[in-house]
mmCIF file with all atom_site columns, C-alpha atoms in Angstrom:
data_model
loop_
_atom_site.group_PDB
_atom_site.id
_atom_site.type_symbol
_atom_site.label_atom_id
_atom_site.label_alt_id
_atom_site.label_comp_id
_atom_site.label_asym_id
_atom_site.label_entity_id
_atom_site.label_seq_id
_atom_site.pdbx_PDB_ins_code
_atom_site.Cartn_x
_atom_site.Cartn_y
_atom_site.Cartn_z
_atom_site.occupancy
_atom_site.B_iso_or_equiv
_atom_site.pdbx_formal_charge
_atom_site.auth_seq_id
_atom_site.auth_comp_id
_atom_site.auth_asym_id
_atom_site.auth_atom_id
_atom_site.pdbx_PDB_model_num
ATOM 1   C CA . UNK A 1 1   ? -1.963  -8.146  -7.877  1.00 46.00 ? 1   UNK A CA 1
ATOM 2   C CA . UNK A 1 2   ? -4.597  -8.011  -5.193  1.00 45.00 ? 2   UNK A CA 1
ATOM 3   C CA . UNK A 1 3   ? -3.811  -5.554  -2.909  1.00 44.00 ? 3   UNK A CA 1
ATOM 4   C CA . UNK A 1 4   ? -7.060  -6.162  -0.559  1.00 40.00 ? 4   UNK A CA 1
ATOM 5   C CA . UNK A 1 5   ? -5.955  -9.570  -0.143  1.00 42.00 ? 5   UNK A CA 1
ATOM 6   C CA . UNK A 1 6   ? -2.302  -9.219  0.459   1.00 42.00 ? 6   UNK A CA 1
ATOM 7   C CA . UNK A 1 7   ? 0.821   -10.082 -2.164  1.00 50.00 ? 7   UNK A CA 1
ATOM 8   C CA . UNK A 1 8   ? 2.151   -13.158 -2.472  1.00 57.00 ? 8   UNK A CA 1
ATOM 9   C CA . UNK A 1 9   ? 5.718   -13.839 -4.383  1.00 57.00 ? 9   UNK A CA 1
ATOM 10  C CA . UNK A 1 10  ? 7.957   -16.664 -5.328  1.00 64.00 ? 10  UNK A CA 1
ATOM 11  C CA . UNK A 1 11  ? 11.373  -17.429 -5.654  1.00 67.00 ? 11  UNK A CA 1
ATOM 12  C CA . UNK A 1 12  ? 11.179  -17.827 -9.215  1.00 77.00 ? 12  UNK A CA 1
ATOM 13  C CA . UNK A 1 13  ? 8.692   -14.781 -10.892 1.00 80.00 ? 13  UNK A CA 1
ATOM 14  C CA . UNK A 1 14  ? 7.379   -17.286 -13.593 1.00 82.00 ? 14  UNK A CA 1
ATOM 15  C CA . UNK A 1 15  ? 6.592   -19.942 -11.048 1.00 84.00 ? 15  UNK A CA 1
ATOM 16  C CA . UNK A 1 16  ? 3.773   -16.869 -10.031 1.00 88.00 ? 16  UNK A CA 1
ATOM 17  C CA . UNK A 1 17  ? 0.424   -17.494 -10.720 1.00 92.00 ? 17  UNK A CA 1
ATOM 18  C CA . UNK A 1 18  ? -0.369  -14.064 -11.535 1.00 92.00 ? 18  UNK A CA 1
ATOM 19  C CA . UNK A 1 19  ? 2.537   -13.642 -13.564 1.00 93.00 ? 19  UNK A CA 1
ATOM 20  C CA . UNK A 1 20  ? 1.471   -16.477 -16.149 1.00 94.00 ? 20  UNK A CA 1
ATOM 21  C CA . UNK A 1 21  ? -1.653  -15.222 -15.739 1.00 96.00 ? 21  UNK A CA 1
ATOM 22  C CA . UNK A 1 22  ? -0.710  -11.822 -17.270 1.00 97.00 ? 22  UNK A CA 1
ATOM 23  C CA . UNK A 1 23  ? 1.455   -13.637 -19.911 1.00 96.00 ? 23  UNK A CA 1
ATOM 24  C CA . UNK A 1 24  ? -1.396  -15.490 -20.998 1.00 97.00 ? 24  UNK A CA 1
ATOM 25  C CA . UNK A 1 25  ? -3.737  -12.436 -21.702 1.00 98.00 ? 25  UNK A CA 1
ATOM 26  C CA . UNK A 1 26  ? -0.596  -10.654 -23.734 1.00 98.00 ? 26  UNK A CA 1
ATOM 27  C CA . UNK A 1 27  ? -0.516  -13.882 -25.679 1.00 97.00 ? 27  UNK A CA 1
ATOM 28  C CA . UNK A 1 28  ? -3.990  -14.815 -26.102 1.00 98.00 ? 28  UNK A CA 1
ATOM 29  C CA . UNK A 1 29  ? -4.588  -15.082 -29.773 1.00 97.00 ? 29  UNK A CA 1
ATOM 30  C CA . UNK A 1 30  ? -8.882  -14.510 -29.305 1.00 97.00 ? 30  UNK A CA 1
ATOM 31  C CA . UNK A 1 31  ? -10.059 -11.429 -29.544 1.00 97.00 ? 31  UNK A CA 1
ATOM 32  C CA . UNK A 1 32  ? -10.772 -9.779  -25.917 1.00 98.00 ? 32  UNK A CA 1
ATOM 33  C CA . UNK A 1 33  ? -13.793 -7.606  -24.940 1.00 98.00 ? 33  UNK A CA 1
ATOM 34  C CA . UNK A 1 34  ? -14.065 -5.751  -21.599 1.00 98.00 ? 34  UNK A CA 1
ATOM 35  C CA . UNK A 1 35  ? -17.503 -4.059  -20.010 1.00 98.00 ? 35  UNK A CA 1
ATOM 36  C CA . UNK A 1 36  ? -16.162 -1.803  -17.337 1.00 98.00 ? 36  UNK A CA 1
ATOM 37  C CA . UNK A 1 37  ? -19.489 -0.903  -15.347 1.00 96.00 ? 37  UNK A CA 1
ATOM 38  C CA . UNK A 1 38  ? -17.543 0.480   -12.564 1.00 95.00 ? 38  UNK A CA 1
ATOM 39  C CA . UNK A 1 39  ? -14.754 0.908   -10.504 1.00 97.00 ? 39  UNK A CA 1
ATOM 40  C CA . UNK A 1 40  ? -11.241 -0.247  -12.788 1.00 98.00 ? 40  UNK A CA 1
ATOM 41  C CA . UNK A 1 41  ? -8.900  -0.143  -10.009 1.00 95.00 ? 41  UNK A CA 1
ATOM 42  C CA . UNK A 1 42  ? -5.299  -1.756  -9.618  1.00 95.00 ? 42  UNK A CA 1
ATOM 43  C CA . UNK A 1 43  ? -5.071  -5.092  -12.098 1.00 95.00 ? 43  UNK A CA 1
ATOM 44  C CA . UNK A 1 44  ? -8.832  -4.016  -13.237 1.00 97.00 ? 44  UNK A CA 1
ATOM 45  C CA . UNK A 1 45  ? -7.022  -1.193  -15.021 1.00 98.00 ? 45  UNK A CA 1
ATOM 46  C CA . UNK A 1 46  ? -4.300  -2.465  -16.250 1.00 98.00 ? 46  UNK A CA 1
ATOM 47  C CA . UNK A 1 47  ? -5.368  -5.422  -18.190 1.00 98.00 ? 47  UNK A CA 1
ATOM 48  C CA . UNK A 1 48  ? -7.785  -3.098  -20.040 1.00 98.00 ? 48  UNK A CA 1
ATOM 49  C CA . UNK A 1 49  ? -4.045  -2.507  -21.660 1.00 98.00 ? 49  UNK A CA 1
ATOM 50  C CA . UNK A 1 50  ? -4.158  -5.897  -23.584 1.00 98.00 ? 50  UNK A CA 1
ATOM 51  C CA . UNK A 1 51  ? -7.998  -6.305  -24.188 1.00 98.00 ? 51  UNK A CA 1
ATOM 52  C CA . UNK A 1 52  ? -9.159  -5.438  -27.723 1.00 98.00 ? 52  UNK A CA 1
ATOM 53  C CA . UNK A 1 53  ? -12.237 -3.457  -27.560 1.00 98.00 ? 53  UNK A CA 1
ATOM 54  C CA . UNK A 1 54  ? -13.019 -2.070  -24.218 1.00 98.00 ? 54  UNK A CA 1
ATOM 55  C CA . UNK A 1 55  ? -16.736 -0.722  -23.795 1.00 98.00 ? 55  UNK A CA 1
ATOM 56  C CA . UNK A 1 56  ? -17.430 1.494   -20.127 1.00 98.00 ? 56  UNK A CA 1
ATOM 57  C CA . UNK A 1 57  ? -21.027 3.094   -18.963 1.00 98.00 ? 57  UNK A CA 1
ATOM 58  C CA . UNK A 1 58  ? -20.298 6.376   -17.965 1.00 96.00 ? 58  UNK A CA 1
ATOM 59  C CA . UNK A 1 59  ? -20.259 5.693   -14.050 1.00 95.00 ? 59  UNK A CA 1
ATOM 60  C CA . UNK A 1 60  ? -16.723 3.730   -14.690 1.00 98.00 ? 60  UNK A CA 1
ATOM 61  C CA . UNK A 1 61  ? -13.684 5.130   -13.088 1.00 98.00 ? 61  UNK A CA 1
ATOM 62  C CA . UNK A 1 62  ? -9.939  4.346   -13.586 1.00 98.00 ? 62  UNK A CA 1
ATOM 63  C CA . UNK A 1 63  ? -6.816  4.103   -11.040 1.00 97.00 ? 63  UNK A CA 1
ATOM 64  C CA . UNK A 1 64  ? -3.999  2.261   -10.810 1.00 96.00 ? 64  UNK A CA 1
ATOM 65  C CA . UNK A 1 65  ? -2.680  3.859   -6.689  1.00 92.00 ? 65  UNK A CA 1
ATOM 66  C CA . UNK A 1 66  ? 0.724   2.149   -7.255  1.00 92.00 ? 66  UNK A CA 1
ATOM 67  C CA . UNK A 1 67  ? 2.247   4.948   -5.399  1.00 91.00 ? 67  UNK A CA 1
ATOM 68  C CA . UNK A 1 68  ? -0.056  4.908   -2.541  1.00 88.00 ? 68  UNK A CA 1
ATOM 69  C CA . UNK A 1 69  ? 0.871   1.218   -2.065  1.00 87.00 ? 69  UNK A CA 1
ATOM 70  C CA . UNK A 1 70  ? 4.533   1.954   -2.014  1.00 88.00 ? 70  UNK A CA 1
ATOM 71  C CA . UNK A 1 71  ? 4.971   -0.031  -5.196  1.00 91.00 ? 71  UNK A CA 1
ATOM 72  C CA . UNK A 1 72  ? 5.580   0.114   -9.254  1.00 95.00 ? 72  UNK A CA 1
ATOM 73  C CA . UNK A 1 73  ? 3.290   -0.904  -11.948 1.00 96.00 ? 73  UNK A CA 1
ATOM 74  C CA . UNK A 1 74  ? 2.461   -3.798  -13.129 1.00 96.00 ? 74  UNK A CA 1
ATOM 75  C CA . UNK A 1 75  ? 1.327   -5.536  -15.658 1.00 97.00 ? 75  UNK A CA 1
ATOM 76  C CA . UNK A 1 76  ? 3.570   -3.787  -18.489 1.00 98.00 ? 76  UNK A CA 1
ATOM 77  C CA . UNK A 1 77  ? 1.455   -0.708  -17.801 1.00 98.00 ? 77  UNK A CA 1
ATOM 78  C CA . UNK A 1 78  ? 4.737   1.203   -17.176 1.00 98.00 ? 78  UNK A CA 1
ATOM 79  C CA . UNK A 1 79  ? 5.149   0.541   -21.298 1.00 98.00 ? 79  UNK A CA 1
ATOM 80  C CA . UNK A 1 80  ? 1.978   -0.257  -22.225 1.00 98.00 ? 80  UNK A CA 1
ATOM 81  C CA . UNK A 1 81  ? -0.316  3.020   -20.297 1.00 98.00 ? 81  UNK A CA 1
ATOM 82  C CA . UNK A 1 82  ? 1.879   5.885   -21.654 1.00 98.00 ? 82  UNK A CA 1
ATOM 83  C CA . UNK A 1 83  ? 1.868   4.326   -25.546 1.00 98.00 ? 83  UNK A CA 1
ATOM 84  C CA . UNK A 1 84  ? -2.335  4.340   -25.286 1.00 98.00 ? 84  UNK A CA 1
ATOM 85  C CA . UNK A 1 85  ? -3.144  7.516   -23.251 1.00 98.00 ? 85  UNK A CA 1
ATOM 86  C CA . UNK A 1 86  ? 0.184   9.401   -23.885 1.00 98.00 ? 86  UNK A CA 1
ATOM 87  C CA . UNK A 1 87  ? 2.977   9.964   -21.688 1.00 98.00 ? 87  UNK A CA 1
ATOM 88  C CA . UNK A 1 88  ? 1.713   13.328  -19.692 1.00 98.00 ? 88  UNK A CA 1
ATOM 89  C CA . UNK A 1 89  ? -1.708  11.446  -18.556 1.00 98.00 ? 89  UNK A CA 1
ATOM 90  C CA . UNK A 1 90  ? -0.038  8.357   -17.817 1.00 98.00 ? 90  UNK A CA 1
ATOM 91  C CA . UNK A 1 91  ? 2.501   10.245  -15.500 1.00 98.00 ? 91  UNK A CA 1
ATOM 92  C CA . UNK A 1 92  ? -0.500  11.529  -13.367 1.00 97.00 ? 92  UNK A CA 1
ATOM 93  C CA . UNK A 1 93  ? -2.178  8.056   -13.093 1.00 98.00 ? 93  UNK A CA 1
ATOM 94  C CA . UNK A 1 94  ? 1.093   6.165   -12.432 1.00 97.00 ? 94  UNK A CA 1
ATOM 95  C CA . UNK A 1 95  ? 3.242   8.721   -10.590 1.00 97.00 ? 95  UNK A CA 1
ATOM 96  C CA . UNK A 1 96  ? 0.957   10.894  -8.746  1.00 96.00 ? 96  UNK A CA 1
ATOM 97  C CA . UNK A 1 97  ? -2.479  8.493   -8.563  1.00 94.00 ? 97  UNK A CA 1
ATOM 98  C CA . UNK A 1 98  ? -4.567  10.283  -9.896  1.00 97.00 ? 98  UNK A CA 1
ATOM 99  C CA . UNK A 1 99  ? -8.033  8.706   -11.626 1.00 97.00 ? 99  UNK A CA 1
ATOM 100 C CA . UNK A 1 100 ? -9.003  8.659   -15.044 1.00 98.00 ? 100 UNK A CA 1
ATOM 101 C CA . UNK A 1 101 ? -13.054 9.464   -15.180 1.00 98.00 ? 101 UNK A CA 1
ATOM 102 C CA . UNK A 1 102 ? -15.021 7.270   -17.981 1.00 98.00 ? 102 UNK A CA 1
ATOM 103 C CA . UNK A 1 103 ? -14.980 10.438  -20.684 1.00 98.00 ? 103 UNK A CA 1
ATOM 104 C CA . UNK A 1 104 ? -11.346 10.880  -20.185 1.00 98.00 ? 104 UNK A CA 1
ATOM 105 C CA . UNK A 1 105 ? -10.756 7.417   -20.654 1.00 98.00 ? 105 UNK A CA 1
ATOM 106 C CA . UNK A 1 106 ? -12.864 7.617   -23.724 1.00 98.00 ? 106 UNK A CA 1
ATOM 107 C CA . UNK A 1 107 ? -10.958 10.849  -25.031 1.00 98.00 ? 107 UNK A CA 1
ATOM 108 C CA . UNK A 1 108 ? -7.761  9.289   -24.410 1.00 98.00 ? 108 UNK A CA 1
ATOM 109 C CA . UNK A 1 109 ? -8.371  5.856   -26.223 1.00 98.00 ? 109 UNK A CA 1
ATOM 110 C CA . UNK A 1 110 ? -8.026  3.569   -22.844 1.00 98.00 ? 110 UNK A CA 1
ATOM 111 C CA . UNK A 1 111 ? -12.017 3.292   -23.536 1.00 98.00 ? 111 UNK A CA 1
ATOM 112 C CA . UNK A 1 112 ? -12.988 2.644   -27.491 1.00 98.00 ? 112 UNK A CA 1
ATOM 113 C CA . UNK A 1 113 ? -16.993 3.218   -26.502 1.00 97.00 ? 113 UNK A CA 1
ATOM 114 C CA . UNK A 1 114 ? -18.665 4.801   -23.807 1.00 97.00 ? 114 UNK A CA 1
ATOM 115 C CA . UNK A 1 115 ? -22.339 3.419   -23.409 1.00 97.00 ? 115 UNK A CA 1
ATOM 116 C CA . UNK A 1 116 ? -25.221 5.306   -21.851 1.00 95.00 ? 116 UNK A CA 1
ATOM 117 C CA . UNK A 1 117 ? -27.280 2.439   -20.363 1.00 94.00 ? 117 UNK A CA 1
ATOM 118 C CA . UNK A 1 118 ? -27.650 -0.354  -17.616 1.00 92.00 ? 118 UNK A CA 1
ATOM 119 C CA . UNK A 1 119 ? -25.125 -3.315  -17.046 1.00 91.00 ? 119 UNK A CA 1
ATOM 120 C CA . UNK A 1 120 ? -27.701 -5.975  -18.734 1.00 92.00 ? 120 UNK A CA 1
ATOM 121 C CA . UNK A 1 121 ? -28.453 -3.119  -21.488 1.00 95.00 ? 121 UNK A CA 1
ATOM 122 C CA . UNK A 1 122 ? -24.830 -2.515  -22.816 1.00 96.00 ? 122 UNK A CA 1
ATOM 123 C CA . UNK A 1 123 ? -24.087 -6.449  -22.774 1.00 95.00 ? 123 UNK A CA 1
ATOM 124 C CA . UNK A 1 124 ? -26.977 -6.541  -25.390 1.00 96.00 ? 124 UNK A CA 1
ATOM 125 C CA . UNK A 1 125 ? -25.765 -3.572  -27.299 1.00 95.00 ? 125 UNK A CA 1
ATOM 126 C CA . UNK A 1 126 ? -22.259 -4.631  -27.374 1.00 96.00 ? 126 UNK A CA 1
ATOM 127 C CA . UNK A 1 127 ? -23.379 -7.968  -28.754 1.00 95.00 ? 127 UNK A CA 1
ATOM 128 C CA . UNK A 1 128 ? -25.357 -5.934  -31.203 1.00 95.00 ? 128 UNK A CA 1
ATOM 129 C CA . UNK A 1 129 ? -22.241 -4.063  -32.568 1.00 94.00 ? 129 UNK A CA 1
ATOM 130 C CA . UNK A 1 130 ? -20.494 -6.994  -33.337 1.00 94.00 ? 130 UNK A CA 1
ATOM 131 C CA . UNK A 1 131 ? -23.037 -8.715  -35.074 1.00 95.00 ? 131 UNK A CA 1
ATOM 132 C CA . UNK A 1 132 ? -23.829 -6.210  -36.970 1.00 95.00 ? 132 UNK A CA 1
ATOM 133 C CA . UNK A 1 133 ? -19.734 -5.747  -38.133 1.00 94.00 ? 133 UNK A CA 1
ATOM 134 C CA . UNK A 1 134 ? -19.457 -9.482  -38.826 1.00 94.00 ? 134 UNK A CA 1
ATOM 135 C CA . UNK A 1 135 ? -22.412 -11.110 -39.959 1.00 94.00 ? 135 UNK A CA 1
ATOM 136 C CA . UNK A 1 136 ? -22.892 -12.178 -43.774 1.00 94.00 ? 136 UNK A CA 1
ATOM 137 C CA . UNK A 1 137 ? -18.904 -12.156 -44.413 1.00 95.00 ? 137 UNK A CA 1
ATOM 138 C CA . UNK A 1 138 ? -17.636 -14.683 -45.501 1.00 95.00 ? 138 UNK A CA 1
ATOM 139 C CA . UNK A 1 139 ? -14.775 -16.294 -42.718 1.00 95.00 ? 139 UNK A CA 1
ATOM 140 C CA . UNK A 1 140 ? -14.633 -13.036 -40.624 1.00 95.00 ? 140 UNK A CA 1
ATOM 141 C CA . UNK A 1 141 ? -13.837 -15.271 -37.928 1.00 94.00 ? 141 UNK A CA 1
ATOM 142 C CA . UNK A 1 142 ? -10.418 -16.259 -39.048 1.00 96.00 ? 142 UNK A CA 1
ATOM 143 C CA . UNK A 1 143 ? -9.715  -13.103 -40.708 1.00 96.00 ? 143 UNK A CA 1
ATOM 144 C CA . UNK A 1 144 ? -10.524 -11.382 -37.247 1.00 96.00 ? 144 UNK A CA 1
ATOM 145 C CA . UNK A 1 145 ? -7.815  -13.537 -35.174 1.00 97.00 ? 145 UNK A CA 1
ATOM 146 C CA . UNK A 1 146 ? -5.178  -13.291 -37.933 1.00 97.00 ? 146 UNK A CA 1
ATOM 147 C CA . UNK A 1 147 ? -5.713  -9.097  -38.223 1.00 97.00 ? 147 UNK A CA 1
ATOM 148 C CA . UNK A 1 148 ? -5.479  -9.072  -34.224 1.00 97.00 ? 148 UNK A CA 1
ATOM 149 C CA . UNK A 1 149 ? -1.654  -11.594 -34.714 1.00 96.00 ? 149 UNK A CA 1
ATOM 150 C CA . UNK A 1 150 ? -0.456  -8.775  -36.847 1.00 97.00 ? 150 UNK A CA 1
ATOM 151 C CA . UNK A 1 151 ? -1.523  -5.900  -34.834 1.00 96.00 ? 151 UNK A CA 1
ATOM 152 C CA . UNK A 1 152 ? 0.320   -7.312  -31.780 1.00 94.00 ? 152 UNK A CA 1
ATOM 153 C CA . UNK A 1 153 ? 3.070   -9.279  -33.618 1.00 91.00 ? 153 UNK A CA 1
ATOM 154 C CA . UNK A 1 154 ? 5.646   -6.899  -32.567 1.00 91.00 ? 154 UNK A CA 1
ATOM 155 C CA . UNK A 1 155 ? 5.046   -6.449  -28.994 1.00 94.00 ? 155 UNK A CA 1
ATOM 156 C CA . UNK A 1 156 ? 4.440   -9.251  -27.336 1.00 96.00 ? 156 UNK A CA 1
ATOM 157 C CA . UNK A 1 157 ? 7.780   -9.940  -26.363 1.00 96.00 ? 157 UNK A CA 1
ATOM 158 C CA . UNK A 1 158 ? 8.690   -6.442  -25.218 1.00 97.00 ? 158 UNK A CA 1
ATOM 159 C CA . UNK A 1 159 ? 5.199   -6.308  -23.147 1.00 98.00 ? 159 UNK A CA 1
ATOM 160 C CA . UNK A 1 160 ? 6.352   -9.894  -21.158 1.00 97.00 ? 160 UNK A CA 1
ATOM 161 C CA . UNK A 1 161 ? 9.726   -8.729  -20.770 1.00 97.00 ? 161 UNK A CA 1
ATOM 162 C CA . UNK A 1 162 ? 8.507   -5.680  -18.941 1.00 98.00 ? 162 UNK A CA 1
ATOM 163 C CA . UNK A 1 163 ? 6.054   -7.538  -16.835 1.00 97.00 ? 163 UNK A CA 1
ATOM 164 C CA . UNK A 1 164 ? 8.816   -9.682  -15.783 1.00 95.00 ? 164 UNK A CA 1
ATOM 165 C CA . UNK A 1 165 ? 10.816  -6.252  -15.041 1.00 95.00 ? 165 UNK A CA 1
ATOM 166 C CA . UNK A 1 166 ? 7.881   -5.033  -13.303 1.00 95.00 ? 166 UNK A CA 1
ATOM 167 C CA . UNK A 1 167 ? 7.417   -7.909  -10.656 1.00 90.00 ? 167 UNK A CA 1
ATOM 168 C CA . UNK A 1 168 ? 10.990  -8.060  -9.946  1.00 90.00 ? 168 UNK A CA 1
ATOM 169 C CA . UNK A 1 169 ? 10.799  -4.236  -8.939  1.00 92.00 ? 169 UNK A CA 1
ATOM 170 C CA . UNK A 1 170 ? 7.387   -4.903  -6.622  1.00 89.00 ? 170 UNK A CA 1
ATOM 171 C CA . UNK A 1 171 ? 9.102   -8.073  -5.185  1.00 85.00 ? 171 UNK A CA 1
ATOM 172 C CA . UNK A 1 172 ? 12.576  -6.163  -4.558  1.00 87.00 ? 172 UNK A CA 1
ATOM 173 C CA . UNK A 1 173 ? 10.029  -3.325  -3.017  1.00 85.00 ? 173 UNK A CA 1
ATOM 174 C CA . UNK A 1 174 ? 8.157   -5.744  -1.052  1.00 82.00 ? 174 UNK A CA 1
ATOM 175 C CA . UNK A 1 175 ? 11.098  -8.104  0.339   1.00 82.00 ? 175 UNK A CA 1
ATOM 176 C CA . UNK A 1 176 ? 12.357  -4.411  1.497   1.00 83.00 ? 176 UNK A CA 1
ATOM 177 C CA . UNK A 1 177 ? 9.578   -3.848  3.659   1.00 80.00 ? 177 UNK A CA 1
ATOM 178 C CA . UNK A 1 178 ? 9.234   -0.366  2.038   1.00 70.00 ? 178 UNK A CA 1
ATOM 179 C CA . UNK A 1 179 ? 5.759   -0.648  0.927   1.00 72.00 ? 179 UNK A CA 1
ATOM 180 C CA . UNK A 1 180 ? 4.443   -2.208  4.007   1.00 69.00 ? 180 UNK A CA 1
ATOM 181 C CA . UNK A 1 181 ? 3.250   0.676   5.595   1.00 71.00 ? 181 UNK A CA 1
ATOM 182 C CA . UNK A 1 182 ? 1.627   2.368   2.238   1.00 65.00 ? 182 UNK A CA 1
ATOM 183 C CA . UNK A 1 183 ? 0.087   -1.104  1.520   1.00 67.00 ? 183 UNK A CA 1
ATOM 184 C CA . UNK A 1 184 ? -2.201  -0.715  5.133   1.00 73.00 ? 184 UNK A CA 1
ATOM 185 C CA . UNK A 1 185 ? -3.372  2.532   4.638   1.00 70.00 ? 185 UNK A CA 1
ATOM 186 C CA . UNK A 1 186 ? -4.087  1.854   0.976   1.00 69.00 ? 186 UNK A CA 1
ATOM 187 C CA . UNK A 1 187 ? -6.232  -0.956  1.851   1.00 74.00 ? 187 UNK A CA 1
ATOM 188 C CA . UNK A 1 188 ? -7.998  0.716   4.735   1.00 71.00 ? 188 UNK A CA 1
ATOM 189 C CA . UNK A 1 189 ? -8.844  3.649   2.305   1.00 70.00 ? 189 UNK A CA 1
ATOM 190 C CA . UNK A 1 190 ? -10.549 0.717   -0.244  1.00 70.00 ? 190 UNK A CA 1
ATOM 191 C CA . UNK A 1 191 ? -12.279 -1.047  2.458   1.00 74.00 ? 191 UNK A CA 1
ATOM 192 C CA . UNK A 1 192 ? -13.218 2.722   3.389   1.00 71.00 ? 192 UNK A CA 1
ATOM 193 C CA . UNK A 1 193 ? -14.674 3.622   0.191   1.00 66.00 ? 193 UNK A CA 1
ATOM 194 C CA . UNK A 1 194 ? -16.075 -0.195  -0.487  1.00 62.00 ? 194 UNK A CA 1
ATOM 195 C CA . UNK A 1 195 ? -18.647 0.559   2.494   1.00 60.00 ? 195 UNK A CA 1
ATOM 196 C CA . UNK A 1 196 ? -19.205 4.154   1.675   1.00 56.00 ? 196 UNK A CA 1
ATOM 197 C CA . UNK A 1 197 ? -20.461 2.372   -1.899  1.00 51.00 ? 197 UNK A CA 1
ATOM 198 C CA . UNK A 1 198 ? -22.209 -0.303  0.079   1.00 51.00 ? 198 UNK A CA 1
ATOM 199 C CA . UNK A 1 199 ? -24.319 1.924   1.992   1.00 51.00 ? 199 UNK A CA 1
ATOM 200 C CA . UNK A 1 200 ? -24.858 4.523   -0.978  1.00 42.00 ? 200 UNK A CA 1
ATOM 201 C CA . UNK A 1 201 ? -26.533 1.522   -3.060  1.00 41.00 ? 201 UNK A CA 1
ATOM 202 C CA . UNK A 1 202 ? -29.041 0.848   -0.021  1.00 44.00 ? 202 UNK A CA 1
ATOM 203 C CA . UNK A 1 203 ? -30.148 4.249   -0.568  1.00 42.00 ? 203 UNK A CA 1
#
């Protein structure tokens, strides 16, 4: 959910855009790579949760501010975060807001590979690592997508049914009127920081 943009809900959860949107990166049976050469903030975070092998350069940060917007998680990441980073980290990201920094995120197993290079640079080097693991055997391609069905055969229900739990929450929270106020100021800190990085890169 885009909180710079605004929320949007509908009577029926599953009728939700985002919603199926999230279902369909749970269920997708193709093995899913992430570069995160940056800020991971919000929904940028949280699907990191259901990629495969996520790669970061060091300058990546990670924060999900559900707090600060008045809200609860999404994206199963109330499940999902404290089962990959432990329960004690996820507590600080999810209840108090804090970030995760790149080497945490690496440390904790959010990030499988930290890379110490440019953008166009770690695209090449990730391509490189996975040529290198699957060239020359024999149907690696099929053998990949079946070994990812197994890892996530037992989940995949339990992660939709808490992304279904966790829009109903935002929507009850946001029908409310209770996260109005924390949704502003949250998005006048973003815009805030989004020109403070603006002007830093035309240094």
């Amino acid at each position: 959910m885009d909180l710079k943009n605004g929320f949007k809900f509908y009577d029926d959860v599953q009728d939700n855009p985002v919603y199926r949107f999230m279902c369909s990166i749970v269920e997708c049976p193709k093995v899913l790579i992430a570069l995160v050469n940056g800020p991971a903030i919000g929904i940028g975070a949280t699907l990191l949760l259901h990629v495969d092998l996520v790669f970061a350069l060091r300058s990546a940060y990670f924060w999900i501010p559900f707090i600060r917007a008045g809200i609860v998680p999404e994206f199963a990441s109330s499940k999902v975060l404290p089962e990959v980073i432990g329960h004690a980290a996820a507590a600080k990201m999810i209840l108090l807001g804090q970030q995760l920094t790149a080497e945490e995120a690496f440390q904790r197993g959010l990030v499988g590979e930290l890379l110490d290079c440019e953008q166009n640079l770690a695209v090449a080097k990730i391509a490189q690592t996975l040529r290198e693991s699957l060239e020359g055997i024999p149907h690696a391609g099929s053998a990949l997508l079946e070994s990812k069905r197994l890892m996530r055969l037992d989940r995949v229900d339990s992660v939709k049914r808490t992304i279904l739990l966790e829009f109903e929450a935002v929507g009850r929270r946001i029908a409310s009127g209770k996260s109005a106020d924390a949704v502003a100021a949250l998005r006048y800190q973003m815009d805030h920081q989004s020109g403070q990085l603006s002007e830093h890169a035309k240094l």
